[in-house]
Coordinates of C-alpha atoms in Angstrom, one line a residue:
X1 CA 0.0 0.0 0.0
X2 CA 1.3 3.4 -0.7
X3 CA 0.4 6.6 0.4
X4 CA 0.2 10.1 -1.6
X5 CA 2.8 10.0 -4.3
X6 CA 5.0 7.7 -2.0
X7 CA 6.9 4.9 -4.7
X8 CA 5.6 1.8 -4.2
X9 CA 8.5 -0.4 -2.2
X10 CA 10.9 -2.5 -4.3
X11 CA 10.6 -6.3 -3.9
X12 CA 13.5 -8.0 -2.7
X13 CA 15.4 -9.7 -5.2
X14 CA 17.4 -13.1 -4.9
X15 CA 20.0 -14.4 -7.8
X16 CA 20.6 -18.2 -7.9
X17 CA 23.7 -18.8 -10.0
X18 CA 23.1 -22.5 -10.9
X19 CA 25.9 -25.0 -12.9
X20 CA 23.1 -27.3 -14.2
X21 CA 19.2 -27.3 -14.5
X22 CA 18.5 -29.2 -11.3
X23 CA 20.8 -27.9 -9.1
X24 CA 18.8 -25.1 -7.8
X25 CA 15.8 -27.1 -6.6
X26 CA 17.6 -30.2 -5.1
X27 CA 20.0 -27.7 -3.1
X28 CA 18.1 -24.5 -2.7
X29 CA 14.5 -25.1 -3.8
X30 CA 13.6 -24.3 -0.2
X31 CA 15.1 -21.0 0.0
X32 CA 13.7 -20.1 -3.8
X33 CA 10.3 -20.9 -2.5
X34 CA 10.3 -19.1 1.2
X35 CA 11.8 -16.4 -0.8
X36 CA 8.9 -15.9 -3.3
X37 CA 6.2 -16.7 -0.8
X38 CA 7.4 -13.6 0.9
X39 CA 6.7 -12.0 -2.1
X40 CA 10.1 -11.4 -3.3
X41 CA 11.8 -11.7 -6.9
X42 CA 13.7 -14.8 -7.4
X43 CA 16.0 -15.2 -10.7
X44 CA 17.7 -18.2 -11.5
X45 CA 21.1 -18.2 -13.8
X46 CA 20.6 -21.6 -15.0
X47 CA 24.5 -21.7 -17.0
X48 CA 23.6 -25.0 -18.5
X49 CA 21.2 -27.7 -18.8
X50 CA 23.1 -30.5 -17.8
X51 CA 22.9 -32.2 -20.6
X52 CA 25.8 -34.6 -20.8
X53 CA 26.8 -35.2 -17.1
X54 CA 23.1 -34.8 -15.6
X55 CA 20.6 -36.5 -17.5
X56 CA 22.4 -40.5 -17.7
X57 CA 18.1 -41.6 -17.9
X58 CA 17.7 -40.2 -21.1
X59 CA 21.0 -40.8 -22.6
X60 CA 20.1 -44.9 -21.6
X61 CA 16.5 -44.4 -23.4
X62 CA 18.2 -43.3 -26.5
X63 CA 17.9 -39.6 -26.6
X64 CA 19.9 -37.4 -28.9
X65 CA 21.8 -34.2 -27.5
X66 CA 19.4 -31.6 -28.3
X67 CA 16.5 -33.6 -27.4
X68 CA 18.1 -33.9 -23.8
X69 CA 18.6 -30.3 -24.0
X70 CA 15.0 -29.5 -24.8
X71 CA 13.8 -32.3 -21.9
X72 CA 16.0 -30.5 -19.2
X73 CA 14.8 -27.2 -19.9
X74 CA 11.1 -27.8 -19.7
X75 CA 12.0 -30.3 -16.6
X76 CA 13.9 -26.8 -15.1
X77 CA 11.0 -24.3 -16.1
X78 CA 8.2 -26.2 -14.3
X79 CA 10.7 -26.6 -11.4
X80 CA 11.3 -22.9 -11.3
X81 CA 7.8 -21.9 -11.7
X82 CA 6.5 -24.2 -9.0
X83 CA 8.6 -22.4 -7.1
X84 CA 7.8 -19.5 -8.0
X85 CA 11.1 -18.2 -9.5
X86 CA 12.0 -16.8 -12.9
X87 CA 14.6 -18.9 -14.7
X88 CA 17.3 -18.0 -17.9
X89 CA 19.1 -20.2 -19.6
X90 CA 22.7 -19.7 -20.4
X91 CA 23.2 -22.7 -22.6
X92 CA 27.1 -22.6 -22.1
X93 CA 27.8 -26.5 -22.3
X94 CA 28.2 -29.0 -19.7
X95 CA 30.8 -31.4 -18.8
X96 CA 33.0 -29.2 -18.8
X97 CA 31.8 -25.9 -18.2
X98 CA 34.4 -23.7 -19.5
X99 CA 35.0 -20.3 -17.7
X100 CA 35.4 -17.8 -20.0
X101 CA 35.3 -13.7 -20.0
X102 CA 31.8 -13.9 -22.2
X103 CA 30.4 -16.2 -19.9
X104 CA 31.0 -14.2 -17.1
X105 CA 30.3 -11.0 -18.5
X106 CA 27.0 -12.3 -18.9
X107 CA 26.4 -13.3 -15.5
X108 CA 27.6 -9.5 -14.7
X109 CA 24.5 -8.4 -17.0
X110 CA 22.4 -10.9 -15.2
X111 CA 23.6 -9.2 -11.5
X112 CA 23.0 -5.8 -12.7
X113 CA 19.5 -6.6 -14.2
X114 CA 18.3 -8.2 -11.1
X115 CA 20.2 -6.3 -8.3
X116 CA 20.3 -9.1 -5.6
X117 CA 19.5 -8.6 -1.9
X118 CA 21.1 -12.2 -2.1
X119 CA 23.1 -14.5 -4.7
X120 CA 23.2 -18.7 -3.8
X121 CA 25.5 -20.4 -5.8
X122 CA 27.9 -23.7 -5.6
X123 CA 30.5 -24.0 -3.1
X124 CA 34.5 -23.8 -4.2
X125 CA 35.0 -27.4 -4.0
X126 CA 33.4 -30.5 -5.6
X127 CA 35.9 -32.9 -6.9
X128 CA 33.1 -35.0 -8.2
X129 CA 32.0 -32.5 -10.5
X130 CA 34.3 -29.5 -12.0
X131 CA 31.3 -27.2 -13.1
X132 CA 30.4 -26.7 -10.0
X133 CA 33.0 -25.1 -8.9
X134 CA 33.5 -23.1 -11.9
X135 CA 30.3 -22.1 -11.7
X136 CA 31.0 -20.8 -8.2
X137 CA 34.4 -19.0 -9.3
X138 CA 32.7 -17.3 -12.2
X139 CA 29.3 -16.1 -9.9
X140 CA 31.8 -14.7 -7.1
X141 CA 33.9 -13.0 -9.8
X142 CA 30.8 -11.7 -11.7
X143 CA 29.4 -10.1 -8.7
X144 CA 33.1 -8.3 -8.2
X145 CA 32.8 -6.9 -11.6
X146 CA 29.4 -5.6 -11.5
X147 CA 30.4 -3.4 -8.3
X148 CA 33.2 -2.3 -10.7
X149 CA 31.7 1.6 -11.4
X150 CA 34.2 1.7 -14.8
X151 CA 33.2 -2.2 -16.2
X152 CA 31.3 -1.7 -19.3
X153 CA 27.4 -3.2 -19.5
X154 CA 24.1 -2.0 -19.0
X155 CA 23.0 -1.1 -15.9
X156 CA 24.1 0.5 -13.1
X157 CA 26.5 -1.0 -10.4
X158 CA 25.3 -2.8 -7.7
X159 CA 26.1 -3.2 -3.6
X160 CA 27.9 -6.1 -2.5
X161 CA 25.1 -9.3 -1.9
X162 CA 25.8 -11.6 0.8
X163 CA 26.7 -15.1 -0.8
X164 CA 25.3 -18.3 0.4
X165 CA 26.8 -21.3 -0.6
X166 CA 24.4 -24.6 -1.1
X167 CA 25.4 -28.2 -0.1
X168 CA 27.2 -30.0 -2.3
X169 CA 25.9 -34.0 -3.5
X170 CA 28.8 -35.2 -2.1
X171 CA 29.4 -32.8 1.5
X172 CA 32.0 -34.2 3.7
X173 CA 34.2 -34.5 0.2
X174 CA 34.0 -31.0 -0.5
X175 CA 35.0 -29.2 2.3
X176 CA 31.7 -28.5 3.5
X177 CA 30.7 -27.4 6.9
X178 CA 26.5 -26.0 7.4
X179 CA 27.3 -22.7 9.0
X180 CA 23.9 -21.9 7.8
X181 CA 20.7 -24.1 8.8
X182 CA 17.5 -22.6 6.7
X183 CA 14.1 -23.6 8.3
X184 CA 12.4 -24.7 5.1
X185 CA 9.1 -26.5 6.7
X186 CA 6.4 -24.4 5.8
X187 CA 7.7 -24.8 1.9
X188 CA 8.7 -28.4 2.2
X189 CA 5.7 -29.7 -0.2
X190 CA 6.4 -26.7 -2.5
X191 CA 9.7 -28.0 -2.7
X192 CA 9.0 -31.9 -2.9
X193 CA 6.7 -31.3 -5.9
X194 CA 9.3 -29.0 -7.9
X195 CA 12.0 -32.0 -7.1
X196 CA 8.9 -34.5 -8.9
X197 CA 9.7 -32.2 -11.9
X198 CA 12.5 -33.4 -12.9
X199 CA 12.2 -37.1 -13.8
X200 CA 15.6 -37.1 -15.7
X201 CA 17.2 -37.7 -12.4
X202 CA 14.8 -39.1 -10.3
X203 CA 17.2 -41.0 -8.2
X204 CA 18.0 -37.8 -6.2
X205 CA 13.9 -37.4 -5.1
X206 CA 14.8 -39.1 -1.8
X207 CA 18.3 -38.5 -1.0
X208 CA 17.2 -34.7 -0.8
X209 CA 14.7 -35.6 0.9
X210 CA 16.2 -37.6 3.8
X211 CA 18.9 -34.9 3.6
X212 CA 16.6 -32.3 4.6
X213 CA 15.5 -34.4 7.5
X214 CA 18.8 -34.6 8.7
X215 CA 19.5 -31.0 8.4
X216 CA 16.2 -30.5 10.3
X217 CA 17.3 -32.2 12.9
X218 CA 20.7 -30.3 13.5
X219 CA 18.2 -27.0 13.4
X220 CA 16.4 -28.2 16.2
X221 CA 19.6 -29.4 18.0
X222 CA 21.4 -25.6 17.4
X223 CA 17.8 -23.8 17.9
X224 CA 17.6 -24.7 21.4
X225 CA 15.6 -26.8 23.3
X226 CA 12.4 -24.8 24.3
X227 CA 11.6 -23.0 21.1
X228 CA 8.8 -25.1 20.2
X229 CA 9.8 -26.3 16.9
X230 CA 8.0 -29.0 15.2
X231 CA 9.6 -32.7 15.1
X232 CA 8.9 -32.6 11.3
X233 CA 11.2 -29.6 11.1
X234 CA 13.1 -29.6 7.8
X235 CA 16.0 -27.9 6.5
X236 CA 18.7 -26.8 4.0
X237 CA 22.6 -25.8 4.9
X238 CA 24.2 -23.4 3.8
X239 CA 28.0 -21.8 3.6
X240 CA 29.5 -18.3 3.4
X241 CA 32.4 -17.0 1.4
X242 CA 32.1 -13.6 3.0
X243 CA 31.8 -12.2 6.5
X244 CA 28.5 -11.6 7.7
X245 CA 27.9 -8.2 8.3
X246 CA 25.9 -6.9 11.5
X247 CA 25.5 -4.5 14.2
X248 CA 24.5 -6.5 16.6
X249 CA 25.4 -10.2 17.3
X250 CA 22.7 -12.6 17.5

């Protein structure tokens, strides 16, 4: 509601920076959806579709390359939109993802058109998959340059997001520690269904699933013992790059 001539108030805005087409949901579906049911604009940065490393199902049934591609995308946009998030495809390539200055300099165009509040992205290590972290090393550097008041691009520079870093596949092998426990109950089914989307790599529905649990359970165990929380209490973990910034501790 606004009053007079007041502007109405800006929604705030979260970028997802994403190596393949179902990373975003298993690993941050919860935090996408809590963000837009706040009424808040999420964008995902989908670089690739994870066409060659990701979707083993539909290479085994016969699929051709482009016919993969088109299966992932769809399989990503009714993810996104169950959400409730707005995804763009980069199409770079998977397996590898190359970093390269155009790549990023797209991302850069991606940070000044949505000017995050927040960015979630990959973690730095993953030695099961190398587009992960690439994908991690070109968001973090992307978000440098569009700060960068004399690097060229439409749009004008932004602030300096906090960065959240979602749970690897493969945790304990990647240097990951959940400094970060997000309380995703109240979205869990929004989540669950958006996981059902993608059917190319159905395998994962319950391992993210009993991973949340488990999170859920270290929530509860770090919340305290008399706030109440429910024993279904589910979450996602998170990591950060950068120091939190506050003026007060709590």
């Amino acid at each position: 509601m606004t009053h007079g001539n007041a502007p109405a108030a800006v929604p705030r805005s979260t970028l997802v920076v994403t190596a393949h087409a179902g990373d975003f949901v298993w690993r941050a579906g919860g935090a996408v959806a809590l963000a837009a049911s706040r009424g808040e604009k999420v964008t995902v940065a989908c670089l690739t579709f994870g066409e060659r490393g990701e979707s083993a199902k539909a290479w085994r049934e016969g699929r051709q390359l482009e016919e993969i591609k088109a299966l992932r995308r769809d399989e990503a946009e009714r993810a996104a939109a169950v959400l409730g998030a707005e995804v763009r495809f980069f199409d770079a390539g998977d397996y590898p993802l190359t970093e390269t200055a155009e790549l990023t300099d797209r991302l850069v165009g991606a940070y000044r058109a949505t000017r995050p509040d927040v960015v979630l992205t990959h973690p730095a290590e993953d030695p099961y998959n190398g587009d992960h972290p690439a994908a991690h090393r070109m968001a973090l550097q992307a978000r440098i340059l569009a700060q960068a008041v004399g690097y060229p691009g439409e749009g004008g520079v932004i602030g300096a997001p906090p960065v959240f870093c979602f749970e690897p596949h493969q945790p304990e092998m990647s240097g990951f520690r959940p400094e970060v426990l997000l309380d995703i109950t109240e979205v869990w089914e929004t989540k669950r269904a958006a996981m059902e989307c993608l059917a190319a790599q159905r395998h994962l529905w319950d391992y993210y699933t009993d991973l949340a649990v488990r999170r859920g359970v270290q929530l509860r165990r770090n919340a305290g013992s008399n706030l109440g929380l429910a024993h279904t209490t589910l979450a996602e973990a998170y990591m950060r790059p950068y120091p939190q910034i506050t003026k007060e501790l709590a």
